[in-house]
Structure formats: C-alpha cells, structure tokens
Coordinates of C-alpha atoms and ligand atoms in Angstrom, one line a residue:
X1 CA -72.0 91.9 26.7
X2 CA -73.2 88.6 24.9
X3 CA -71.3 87.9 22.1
X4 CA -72.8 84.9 20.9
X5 CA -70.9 82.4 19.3
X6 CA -68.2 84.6 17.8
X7 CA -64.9 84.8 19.7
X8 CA -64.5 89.0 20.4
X9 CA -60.6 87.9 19.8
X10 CA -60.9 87.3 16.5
X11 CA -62.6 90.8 15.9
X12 CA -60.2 92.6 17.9
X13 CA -56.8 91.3 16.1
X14 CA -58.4 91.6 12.8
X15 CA -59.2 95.5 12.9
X16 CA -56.1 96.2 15.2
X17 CA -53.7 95.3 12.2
X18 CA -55.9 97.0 9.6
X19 CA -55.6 100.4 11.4
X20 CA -51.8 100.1 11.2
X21 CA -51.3 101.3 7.5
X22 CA -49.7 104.4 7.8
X23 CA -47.7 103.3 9.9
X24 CA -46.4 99.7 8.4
X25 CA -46.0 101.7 5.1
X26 CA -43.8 103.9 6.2
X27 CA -41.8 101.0 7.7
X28 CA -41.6 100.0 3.9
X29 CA -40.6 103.2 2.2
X30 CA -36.2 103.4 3.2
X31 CA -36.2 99.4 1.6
X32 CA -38.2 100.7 -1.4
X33 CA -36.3 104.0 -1.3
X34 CA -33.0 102.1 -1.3
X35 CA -34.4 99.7 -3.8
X36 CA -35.3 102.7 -6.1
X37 CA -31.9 103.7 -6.2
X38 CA -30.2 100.7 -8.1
X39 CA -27.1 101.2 -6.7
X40 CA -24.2 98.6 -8.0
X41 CA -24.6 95.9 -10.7
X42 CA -27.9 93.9 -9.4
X43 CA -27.0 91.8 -6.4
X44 CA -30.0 89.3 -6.4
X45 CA -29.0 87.1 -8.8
X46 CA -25.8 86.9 -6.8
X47 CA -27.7 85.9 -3.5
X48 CA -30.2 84.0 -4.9
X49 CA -29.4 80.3 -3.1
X50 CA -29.4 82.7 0.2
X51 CA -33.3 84.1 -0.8
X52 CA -34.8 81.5 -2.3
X53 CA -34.3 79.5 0.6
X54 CA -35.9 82.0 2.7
X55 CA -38.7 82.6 0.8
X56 CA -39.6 79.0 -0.2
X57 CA -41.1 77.7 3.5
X58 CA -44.1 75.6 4.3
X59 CA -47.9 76.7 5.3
X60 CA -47.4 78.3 8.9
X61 CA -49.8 77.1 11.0
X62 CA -50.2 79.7 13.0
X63 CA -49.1 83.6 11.8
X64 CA -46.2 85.1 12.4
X65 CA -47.5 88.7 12.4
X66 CA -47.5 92.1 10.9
X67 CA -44.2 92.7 12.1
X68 CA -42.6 89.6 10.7
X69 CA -44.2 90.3 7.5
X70 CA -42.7 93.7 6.8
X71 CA -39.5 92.6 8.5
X72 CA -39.2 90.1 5.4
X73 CA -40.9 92.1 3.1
X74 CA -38.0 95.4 3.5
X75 CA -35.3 92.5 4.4
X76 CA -35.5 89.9 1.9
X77 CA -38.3 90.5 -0.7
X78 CA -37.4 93.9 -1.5
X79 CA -33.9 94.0 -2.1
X80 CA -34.2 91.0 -4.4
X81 CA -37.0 92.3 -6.6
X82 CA -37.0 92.6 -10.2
X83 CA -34.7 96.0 -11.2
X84 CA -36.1 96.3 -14.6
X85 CA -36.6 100.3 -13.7
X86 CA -32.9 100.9 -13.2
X87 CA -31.5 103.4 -15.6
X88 CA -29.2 101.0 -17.5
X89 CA -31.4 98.4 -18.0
X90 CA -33.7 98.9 -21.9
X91 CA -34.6 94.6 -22.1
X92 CA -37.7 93.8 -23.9
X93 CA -40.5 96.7 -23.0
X94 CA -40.9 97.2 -19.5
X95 CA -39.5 99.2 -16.9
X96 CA -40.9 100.5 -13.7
X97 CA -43.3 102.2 -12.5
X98 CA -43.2 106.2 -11.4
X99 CA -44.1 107.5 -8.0
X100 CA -47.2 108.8 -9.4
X101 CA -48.3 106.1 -10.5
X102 CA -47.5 103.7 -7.4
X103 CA -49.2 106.5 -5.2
X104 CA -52.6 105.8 -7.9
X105 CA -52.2 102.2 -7.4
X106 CA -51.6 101.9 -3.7
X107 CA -54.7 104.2 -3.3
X108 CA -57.0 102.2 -5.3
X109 CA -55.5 98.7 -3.7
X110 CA -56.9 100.8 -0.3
X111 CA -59.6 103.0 -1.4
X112 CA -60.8 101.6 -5.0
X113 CA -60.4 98.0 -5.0
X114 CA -63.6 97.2 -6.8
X115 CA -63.9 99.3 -10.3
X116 CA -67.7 98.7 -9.7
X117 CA -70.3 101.2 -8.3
X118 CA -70.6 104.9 -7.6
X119 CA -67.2 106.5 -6.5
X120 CA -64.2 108.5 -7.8
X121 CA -62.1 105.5 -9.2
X122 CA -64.9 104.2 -10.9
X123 CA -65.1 108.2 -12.4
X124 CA -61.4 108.1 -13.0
X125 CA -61.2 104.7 -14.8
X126 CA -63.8 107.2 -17.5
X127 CA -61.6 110.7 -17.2
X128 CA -58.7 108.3 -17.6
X129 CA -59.8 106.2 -20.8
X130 CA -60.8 109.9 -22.2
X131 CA -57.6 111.6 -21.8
X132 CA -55.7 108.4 -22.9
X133 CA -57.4 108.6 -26.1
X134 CA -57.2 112.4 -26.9
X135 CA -53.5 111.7 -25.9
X136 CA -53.2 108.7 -28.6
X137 CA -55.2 110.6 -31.2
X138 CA -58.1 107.7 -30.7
X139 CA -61.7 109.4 -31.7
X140 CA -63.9 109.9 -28.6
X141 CA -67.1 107.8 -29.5
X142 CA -65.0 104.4 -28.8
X143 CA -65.6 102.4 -25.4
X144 CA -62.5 102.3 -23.5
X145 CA -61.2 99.4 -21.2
X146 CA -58.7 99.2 -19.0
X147 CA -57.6 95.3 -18.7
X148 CA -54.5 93.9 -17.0
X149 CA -52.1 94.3 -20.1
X150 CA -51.4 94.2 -24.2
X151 CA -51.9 90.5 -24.3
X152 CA -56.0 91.1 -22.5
X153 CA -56.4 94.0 -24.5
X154 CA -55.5 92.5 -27.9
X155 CA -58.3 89.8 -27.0
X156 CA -60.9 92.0 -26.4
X157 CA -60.4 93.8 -29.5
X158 CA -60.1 90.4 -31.7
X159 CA -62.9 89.3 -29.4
X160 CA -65.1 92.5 -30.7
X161 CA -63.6 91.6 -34.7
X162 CA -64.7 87.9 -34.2
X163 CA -68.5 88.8 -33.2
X164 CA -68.5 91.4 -35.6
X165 CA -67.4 89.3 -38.7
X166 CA -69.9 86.2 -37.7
X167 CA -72.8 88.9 -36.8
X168 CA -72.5 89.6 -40.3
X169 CA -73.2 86.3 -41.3
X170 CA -76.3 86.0 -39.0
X171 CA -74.2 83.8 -36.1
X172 CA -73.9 85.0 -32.8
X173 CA -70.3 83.7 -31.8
X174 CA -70.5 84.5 -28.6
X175 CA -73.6 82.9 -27.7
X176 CA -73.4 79.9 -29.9
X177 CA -70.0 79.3 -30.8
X178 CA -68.3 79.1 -34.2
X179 CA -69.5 77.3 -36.8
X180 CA -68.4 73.6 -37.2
X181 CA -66.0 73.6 -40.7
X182 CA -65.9 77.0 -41.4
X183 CA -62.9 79.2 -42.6
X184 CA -61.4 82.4 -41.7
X185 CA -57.8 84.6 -40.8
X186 CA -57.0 87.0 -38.9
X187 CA -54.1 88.8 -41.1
X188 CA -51.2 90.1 -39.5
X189 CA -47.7 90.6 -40.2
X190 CA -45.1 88.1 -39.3
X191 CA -43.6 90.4 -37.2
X192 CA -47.0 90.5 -35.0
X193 CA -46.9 89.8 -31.5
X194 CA -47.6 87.0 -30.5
X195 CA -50.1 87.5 -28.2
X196 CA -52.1 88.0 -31.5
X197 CA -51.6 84.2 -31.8
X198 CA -53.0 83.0 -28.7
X199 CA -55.5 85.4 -28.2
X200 CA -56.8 83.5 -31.5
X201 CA -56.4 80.7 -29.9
X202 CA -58.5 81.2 -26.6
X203 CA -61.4 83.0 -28.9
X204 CA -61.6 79.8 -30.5
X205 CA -60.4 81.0 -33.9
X206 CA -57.1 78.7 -34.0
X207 CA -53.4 80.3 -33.8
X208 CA -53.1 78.9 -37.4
X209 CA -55.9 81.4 -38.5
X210 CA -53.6 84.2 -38.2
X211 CA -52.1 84.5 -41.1
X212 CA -48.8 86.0 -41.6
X213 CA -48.3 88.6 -44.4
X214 CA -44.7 89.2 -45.7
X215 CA -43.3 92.5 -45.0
X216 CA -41.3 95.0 -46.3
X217 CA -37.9 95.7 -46.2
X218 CA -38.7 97.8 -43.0
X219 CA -40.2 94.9 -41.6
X220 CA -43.7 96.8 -42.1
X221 CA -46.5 94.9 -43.9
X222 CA -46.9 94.8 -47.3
X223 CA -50.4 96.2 -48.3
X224 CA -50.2 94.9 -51.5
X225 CA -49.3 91.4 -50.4
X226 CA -52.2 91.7 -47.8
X227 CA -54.1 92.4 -51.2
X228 CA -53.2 89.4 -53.0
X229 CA -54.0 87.2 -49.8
X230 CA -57.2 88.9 -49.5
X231 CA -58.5 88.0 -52.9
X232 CA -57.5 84.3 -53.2
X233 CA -59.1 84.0 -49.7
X234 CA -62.4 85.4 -51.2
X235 CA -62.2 83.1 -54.2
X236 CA -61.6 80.5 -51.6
X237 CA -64.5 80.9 -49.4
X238 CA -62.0 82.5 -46.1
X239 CA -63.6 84.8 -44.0
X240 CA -61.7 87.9 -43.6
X241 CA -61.9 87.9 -39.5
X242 CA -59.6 91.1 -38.7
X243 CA -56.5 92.6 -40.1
X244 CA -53.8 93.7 -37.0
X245 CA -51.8 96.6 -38.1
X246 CA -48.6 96.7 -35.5
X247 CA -48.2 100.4 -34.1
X248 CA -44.5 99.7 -33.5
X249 CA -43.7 96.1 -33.4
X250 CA -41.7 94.8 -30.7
X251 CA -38.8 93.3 -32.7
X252 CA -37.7 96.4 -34.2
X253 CA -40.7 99.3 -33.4
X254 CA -41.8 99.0 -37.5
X255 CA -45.5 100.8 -37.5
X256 CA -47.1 99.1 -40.3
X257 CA -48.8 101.6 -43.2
X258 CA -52.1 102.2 -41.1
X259 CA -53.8 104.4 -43.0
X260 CA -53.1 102.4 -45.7
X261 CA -54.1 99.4 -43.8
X262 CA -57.9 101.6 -43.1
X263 CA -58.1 102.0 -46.3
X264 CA -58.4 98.2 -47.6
X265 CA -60.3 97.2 -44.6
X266 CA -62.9 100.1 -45.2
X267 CA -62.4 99.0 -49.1
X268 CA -63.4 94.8 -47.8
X269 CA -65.1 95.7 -44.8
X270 CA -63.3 93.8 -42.5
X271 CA -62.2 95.0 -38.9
X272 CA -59.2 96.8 -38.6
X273 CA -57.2 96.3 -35.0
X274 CA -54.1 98.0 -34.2
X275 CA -51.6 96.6 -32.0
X276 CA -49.9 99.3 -30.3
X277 CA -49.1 98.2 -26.9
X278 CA -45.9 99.3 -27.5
X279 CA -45.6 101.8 -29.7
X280 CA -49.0 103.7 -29.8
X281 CA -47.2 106.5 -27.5
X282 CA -45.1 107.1 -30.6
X283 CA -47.9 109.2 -31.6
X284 CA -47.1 112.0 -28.8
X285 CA -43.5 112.6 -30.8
X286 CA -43.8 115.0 -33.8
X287 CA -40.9 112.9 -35.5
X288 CA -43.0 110.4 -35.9
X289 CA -46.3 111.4 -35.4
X290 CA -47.5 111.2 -39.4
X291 CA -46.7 107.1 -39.1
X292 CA -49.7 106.9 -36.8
X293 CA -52.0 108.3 -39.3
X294 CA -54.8 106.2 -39.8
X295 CA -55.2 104.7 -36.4
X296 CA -58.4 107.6 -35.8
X297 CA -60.2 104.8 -38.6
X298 CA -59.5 101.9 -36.6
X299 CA -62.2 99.9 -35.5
X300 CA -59.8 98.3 -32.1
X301 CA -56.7 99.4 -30.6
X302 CA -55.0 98.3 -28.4
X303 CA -52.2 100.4 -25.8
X304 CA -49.7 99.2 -22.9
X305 CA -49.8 102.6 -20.0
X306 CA -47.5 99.9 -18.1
X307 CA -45.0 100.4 -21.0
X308 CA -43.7 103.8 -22.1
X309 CA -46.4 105.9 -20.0
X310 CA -44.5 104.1 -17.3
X311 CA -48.4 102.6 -15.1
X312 CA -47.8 100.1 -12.9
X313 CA -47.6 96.8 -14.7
X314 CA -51.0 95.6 -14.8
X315 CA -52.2 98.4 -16.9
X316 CA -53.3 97.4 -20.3
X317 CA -56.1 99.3 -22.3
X318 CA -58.6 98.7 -25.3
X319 CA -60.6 101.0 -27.3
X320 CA -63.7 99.7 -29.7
X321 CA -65.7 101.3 -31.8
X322 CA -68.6 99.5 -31.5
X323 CA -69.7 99.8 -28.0
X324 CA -72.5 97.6 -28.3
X325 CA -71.5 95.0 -30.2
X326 CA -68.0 94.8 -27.7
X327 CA -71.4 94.1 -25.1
X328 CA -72.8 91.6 -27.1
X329 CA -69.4 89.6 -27.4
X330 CA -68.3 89.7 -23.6
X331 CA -71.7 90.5 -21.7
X332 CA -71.6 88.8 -18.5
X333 CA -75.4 88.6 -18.9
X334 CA -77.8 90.8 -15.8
X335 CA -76.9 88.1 -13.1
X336 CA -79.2 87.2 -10.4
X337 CA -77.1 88.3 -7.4
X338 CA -75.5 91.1 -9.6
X339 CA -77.9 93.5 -11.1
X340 CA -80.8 92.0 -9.2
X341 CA -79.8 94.0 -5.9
X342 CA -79.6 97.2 -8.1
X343 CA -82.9 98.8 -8.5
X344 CA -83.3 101.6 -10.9
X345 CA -84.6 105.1 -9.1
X346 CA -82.8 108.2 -7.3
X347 CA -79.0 107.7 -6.0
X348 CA -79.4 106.6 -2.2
X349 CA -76.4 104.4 -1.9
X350 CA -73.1 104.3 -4.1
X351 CA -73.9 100.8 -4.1
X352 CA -77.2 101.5 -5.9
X353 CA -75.7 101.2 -9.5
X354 CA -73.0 100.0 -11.1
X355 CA -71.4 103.0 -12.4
X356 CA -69.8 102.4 -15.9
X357 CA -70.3 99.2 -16.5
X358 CA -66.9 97.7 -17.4
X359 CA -67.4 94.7 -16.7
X360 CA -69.5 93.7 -19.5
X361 CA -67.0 95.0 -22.3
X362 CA -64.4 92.4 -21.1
X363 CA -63.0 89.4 -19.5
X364 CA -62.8 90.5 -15.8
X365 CA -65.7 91.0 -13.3
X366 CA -63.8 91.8 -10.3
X367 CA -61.2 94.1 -11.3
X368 CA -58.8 97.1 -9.5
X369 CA -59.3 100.2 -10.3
X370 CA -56.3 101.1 -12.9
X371 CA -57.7 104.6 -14.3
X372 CA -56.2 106.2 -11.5
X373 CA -52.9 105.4 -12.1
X374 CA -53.2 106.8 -15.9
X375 CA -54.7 109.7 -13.8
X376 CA -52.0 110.0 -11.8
X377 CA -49.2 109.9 -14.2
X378 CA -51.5 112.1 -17.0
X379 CA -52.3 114.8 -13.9
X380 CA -48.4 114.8 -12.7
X381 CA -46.4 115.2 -16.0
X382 CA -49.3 116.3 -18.6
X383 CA -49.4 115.9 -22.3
X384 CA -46.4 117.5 -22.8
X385 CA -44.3 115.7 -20.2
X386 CA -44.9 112.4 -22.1
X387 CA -44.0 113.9 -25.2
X388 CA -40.8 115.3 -23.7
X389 CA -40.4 111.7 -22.5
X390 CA -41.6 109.5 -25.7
X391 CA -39.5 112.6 -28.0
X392 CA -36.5 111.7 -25.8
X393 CA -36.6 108.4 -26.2
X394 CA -36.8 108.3 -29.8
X395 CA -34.1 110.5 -30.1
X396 CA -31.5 108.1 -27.8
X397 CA -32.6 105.2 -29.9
X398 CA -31.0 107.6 -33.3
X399 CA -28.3 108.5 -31.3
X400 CA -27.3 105.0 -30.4
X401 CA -27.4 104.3 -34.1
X402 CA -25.4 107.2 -34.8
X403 CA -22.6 105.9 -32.2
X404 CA -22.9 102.3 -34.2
X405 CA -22.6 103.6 -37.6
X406 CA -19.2 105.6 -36.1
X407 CA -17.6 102.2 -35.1
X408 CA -17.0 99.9 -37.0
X409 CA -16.9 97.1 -34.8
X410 CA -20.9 97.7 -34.7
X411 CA -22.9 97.0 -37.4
X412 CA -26.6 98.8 -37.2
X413 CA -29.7 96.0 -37.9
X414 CA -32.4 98.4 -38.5
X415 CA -33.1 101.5 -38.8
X416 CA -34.9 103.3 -35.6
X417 CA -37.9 104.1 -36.2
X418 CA -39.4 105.1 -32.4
X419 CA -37.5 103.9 -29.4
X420 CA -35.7 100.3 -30.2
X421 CA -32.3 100.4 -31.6
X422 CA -31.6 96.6 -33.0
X423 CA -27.2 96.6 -33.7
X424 CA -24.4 94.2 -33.1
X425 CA -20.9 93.6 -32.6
X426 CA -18.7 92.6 -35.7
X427 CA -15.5 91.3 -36.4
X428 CA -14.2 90.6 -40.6
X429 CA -13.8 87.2 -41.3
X430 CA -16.6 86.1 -38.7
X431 CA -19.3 83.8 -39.4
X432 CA -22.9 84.3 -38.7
X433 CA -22.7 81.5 -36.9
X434 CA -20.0 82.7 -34.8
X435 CA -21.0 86.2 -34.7
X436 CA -24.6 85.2 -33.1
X437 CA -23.0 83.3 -30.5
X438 CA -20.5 86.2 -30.1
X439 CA -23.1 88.5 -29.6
X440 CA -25.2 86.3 -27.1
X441 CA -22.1 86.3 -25.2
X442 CA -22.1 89.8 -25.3
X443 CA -25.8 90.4 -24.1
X444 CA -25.2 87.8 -21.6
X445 CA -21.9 88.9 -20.0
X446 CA -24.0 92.5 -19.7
X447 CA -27.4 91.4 -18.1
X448 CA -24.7 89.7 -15.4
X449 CA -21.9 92.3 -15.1
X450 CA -22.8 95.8 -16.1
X451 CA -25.6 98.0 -15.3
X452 CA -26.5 97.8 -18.6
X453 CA -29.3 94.8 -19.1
X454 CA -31.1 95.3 -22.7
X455 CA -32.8 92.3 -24.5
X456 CA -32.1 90.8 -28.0
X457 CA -34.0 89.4 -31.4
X458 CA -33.8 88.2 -34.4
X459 CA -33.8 90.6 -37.4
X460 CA -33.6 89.6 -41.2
X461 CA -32.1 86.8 -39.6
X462 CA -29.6 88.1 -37.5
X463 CA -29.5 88.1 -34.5
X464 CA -29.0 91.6 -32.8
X465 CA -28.4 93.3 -29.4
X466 CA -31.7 95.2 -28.8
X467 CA -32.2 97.8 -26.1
X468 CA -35.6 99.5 -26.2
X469 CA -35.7 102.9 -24.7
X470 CA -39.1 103.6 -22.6
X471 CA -37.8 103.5 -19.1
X472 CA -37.9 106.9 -17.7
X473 CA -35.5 106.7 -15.7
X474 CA -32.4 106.3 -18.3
X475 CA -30.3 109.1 -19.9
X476 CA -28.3 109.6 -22.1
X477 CA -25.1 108.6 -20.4
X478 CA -26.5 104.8 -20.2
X479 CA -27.2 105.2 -23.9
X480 CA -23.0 105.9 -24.8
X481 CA -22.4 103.5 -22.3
X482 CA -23.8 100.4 -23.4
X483 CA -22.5 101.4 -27.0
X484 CA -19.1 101.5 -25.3
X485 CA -19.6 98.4 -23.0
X486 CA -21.0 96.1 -26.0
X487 CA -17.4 97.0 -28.1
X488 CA -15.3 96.7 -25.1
X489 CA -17.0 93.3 -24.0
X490 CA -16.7 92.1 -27.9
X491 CA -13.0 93.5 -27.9
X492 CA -12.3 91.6 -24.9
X493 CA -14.2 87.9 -25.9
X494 CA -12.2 88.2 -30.0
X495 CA -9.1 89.2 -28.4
Ligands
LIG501 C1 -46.0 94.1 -24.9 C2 -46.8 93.9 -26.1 C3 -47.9 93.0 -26.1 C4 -48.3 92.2 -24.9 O1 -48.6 93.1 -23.9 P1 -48.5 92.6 -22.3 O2 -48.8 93.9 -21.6 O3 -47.1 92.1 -22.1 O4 -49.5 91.6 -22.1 C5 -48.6 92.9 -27.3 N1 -48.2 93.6 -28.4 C6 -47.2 94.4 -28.4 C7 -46.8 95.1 -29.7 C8 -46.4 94.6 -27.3 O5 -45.4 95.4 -27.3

C-alpha cells in the first residue's frame, strides 16, 4: 500500500505503546502500593543527592522507551514523592488523595480529558457541583465550577464581586477595564488567606484594596468594626467591592460570624464571598454546623474537595449566584473555531454541543474533568461517611487540646474550633523569644525524625505548633503521639 509521505513507523510505535495501559499500570501499582504504605520516617529527604541527580538529566535525543519510563517512575520517582498522606503527618491543609478518588482521576486523564462536549464526565462535573452543594448547605440556583484549587476559586468569585459592583455603576469591568482613579476594598479579616490578596491583585483591584478588618478575640471578624470601616468608606467616596467572610481560616480554623456578615452586606448591598476552602466541610459536623449559618445568603463561595473531602489536589470549586453575570465577567466570547463548528439542531455527534458550558464561568478553556473525582469519593463514602470523617476530625483536634491543657509543659494557643489545634511547648522562666525558637526546633526536629510532620503559625503573636486534622488516613494514636513527641522533643532540647 502507498503510504504517501508519512513513514508507517511512526504510526505503528505510536498506537503500539498507547494499547499498553493496563498493562504498564499495573506495573505501577506494588511502587504506589508500597508508597501508600508510609512505612518508616520519610526516607527521601535522606536520599535526596542520590535522586536528584537522577532525575535532573538533559533533553534525550532519542527516547528511551515505555519500559524505561516506568522502570524510573516505580524506581526513583515514586518512592521519593511527597508523603503528605501518611498518617502522622497534619502540616498546613493537605493530605492525599483516596483510592476513589485516584480511580476518578485516572479515568478522566484516559476517558474525560476534555470537560467539553456531550459525555458522562461532562454530566458528572453537573451531578458533582449538585451534590457538593446540597452537602455544603449551598442553595441550588448557584452556577458551580470546578477550578484547579482555593486560590482559582477565590478569583472567580471576587472576579463575579468585581463585575458586579462596577455593573452597578454602569462600567463593564471586564470588557473595559477599571476606571482610571477610582476607589474601592475588598474587606476581609486579617486573618484572610492570602490568596484573597493576590487574586486582587491579578483582577486588577490592587492587593492593598483588601482591607483588613480587626478581629475578635477568636480571631473572627469584628462585624461591628467592618461597620465603622464601611461608613467612613462611604463618606469617603470607597466602593464597597466585596466582603470575604473566612469559613475556617487557616491559621487557627476561626469561621467568621456569617450570617452576621449576610446580614450587613444585604443591609449595604455589597457582595458577600465566603472563603471556605478549608473549612466549608465543617458544615457536615453537627458540632459545628450552626457556625456555618448564613453561608445559604452568600453571593460566592468558595470550597477545596482536594482538602478535607480528600480529591486529588487539583480540585478546587466555586459557586455564584449570579450565573449570568459570572458569564459576563469571564465569557471567553463565541470564538470562531469554537462555537462556529457547533450548529444548533438534533444530537448527531457528542461533539455537536458543548455540554455545560464551563468554560465561560472561569479562567480555564481546556480543563480535566474533576467532577468525577467528587463523584467518586461522594458515591464511595456518601454524606454520612464525610461526616463521620469531618466529625472525627474535629473531635481529635479537642482531644489534642484536652492532652495540652493536662500537661503543663504545653500551653494551648487557641481554642479548636473545627479541625486545627494551634499549642506549644513551655518552660517557666522562658522568653518568647526563646520559646519561638524552642518550638521551631521542636517542629523541625519532627518534620525530620518522627512520623509526625504538622505545620506551624503565628497566633496573637506566638508562634505555635499547628497540626490540622483532615487527612483521612490519621487516627487517633498519631494524635497522643505527636502530643507525646512535642514534650519529649522539648524535654530533651531544655534539658
Ligand atoms: C487552602 C486555602 C486556600 C488556597 O487554596 P489552594 O487550593 O491551596 O489554592 C484559600 N483559602 C483558604 C481558607 C484555604 O484553606
């Protein structure tokens, strides 16, 4: 047979190697198996000359192969990944992701890698959005997008505030820009995240617009502060852009007074965004359920599955009230080469329409499929097996507060209020000076020695020893032992 120009060897190789998954997968799962089982203190960190070398080679000219690739992939890529799912480790707020949810993701790398069009992931990235919003208590009119993480979904929804507050004016912000010397703020608390900040930033607002409104004793914001700030910016000509409430902040899990927080942004109409990439899942937990209140009123929110439901990371999602004004702020506009192959009439083709049309709610065009992961995880443990998980949590976060108020070599920060206990290790007679870099120590010789690894912050000015608790995977045994490992490593360093 003629075959033209093109080489039949190129053809050949190409669709050989594709038909290999199975196979080559299963050649993966002992080095993820083994991986999965965290055995030992983490030994990358220990070979790490050894790996980096290996990994850090030039272009190859020519490939090495399929076989080579998963050779090095179960050899040296695996076993020196990042083992922020191991039991003991409660750093910042991430862990792992489930089996479920890997399953969902590796089947929409294969099967869904386009969100776009007429197909099941494209359905599930819909039944998904749903269920996580009956879940979080979110009401069901508001468009739901799944995005790559907290920090993409707290733009979108300050992108939606921004064209809101402007269309108000008569200024279309996303078409012609922000008005040259105008004012406005986005309040938050100083305890915000700070991808509050820059998402300011890239929407052209200015990080300095956010302004940050004192808080409470329990770090939450102070409505009546916000109150104050809200009236000498009227007198002042300020635009009231958007007020983030925090649903569990991530220095201490504080849910600012929501409700309270609806209620003056109702009162002012201004946009009201909550942050709860982190905590939002509190809701689930009956303990703590009533500090959620308010968040049905919300005009943005803005939830982490990669966090405590445990997606693969990568999994970030928004929901907006306004579903066409979200379209007005990040339409990608009907594109030539886009909608123009699409004509309207019967279904012949699952490439015939576009299916929900996510991407004109947000900053991706081409994007994976991530509902099927939520799917996954929602369809394997159900409602109740997240509140089993998110109620568990909580509950080791009071008990390791309960083990620091019972020694007094620990001193407790803050108060629990979902998952994040913030404590430290205390000596009489010790500076603060000397008891932060005691505790540093502390943190340190743990993240390097024992299989406990959690993070640390800053409250009221102190610092503090801060393990949060959303990694399914932990128990309460490595709850008792990091108390017992952070007094016998402080013991050890003041001896
Ligand atoms: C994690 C977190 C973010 C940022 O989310 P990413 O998924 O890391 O981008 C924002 N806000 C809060 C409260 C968070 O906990």
């Amino acid at each position: 047979m003629n075959t033209g120009s093109l080489p039949r060897s190129v053809d050949v190789c190409e669709s050989a190697e594709t038909s290999r998954l199975g196979e080559t997968l299963a050649r993966l799962a002992p080095a993820l198996e083994h991986f999965n089982r965290f055995e030992g203190v983490d030994p990358a960190s220990r070979r790490r000359a050894e790996w980096m070398t290996l990994l850090d080679t030039p272009l190859p000219r020519d490939g090495a192969g399929l076989d080579t690739v998963m050779r090095e992939l179960a050899e040296v890529v695996i076993p020196n990944g990042v083992r922020n799912g191991a039991p003991g480790f409660s750093g910042w707020v991430t862990t792992a992701p489930t089996t479920s949810g890997v399953a969902g993701a590796l089947a929409s790398t294969v099967a869904g890698s386009q969100r776009a069009w007429i197909h099941a992931f494209n359905q599930l990235e819909g039944t998904a959005l749903r269920w996580l919003a009956e879940l979080l208590g979110i009401p069901p009119g508001l468009q739901g997008l799944f995005v790559g993480g907290g920090s993409v979904a707290n733009l979108v929804g300050l992108g939606a505030a921004r064209q809101h507050a402007f269309e108000r004016l008569g200024i279309d912000p996303a078409k012609n820009g922000l008005p040259p010397g105008g004012k406005w703020r986005i309040y938050a608390s100083s305890e915000v995240h700070h991808v509050v900040m820059r998402a300011a930033g890239v929407l052209g607002l200015g990080r300095a617009s956010v302004y940050p409104v004192a808080t409470d004793a329990a770090l939450r914001l102070d409505v009546a502060a916000l109150r104050r700030c809200l009236d000498e910016d009227r007198a002042a000509d300020i635009l009231p852009l958007a007020i983030v409430a925090s649903g569990g902040t991530v220095n201490t899990g504080a849910v600012d007074p929501i409700a309270e927080l609806a209620d003056l942004a109702a009162e002012r109409t201004v946009w009201l965004h909550v942050d709860g990439a982190y905590g939002m899942f509190g809701i689930v937990d009956e303990s703590v359920a009533p500090l959620f209140r308010g968040v049905e009123r919300a005009d943005s929110v803005a939830v982490d599955p990669h966090k405590w439901l445990a997606a693969p990371v990568g999994c970030g999602a928004v929901f907006v009230r306004d579903r066409a004004l979200l379209g007005r702020a990040f339409t990608l506009e009907p594109a030539e080469y886009l909608e123009g192959n699409v004509t309207p009439g019967p279904l012949e083709s699952p490439f015939d329409d576009f299916g929900a049309p996510y991407h004109h709610y947000g900053v991706d065009q081409s994007a994976p499929s991530r509902g099927v992961q939520v799917w996954a995880i929602l369809r394997e443990i159900g409602a109740n097996g997240v509140r089993a998980r998110v109620a568990r949590h909580n509950a080791y976060a009071r008990l390791l507060a309960d083990l620091v108020r019972a020694d007094d070599r620990l001193e407790l920060l803050a108060e629990p209020v979902l998952s994040i206990c913030c404590f430290r290790y205390r000596r009489a007679g010790l500076t603060e000076e000397t008891l932060k870099e005691l505790n540093i120590a502390i943190a340190r010789r743990l993240r390097s020695e024992s299989r406990c690894v959690p993070s640390t912050t800053i409250v009221h000015g102190r610092f503090a020893i801060r393990p949060c608790f959303i990694n399914p995977r932990t128990t309460r045994a490595d709850v008792e032992e990091l108390a017992r490992l952070v007094c016998e490593c402080g013991d050890a360093m003041t001896r």
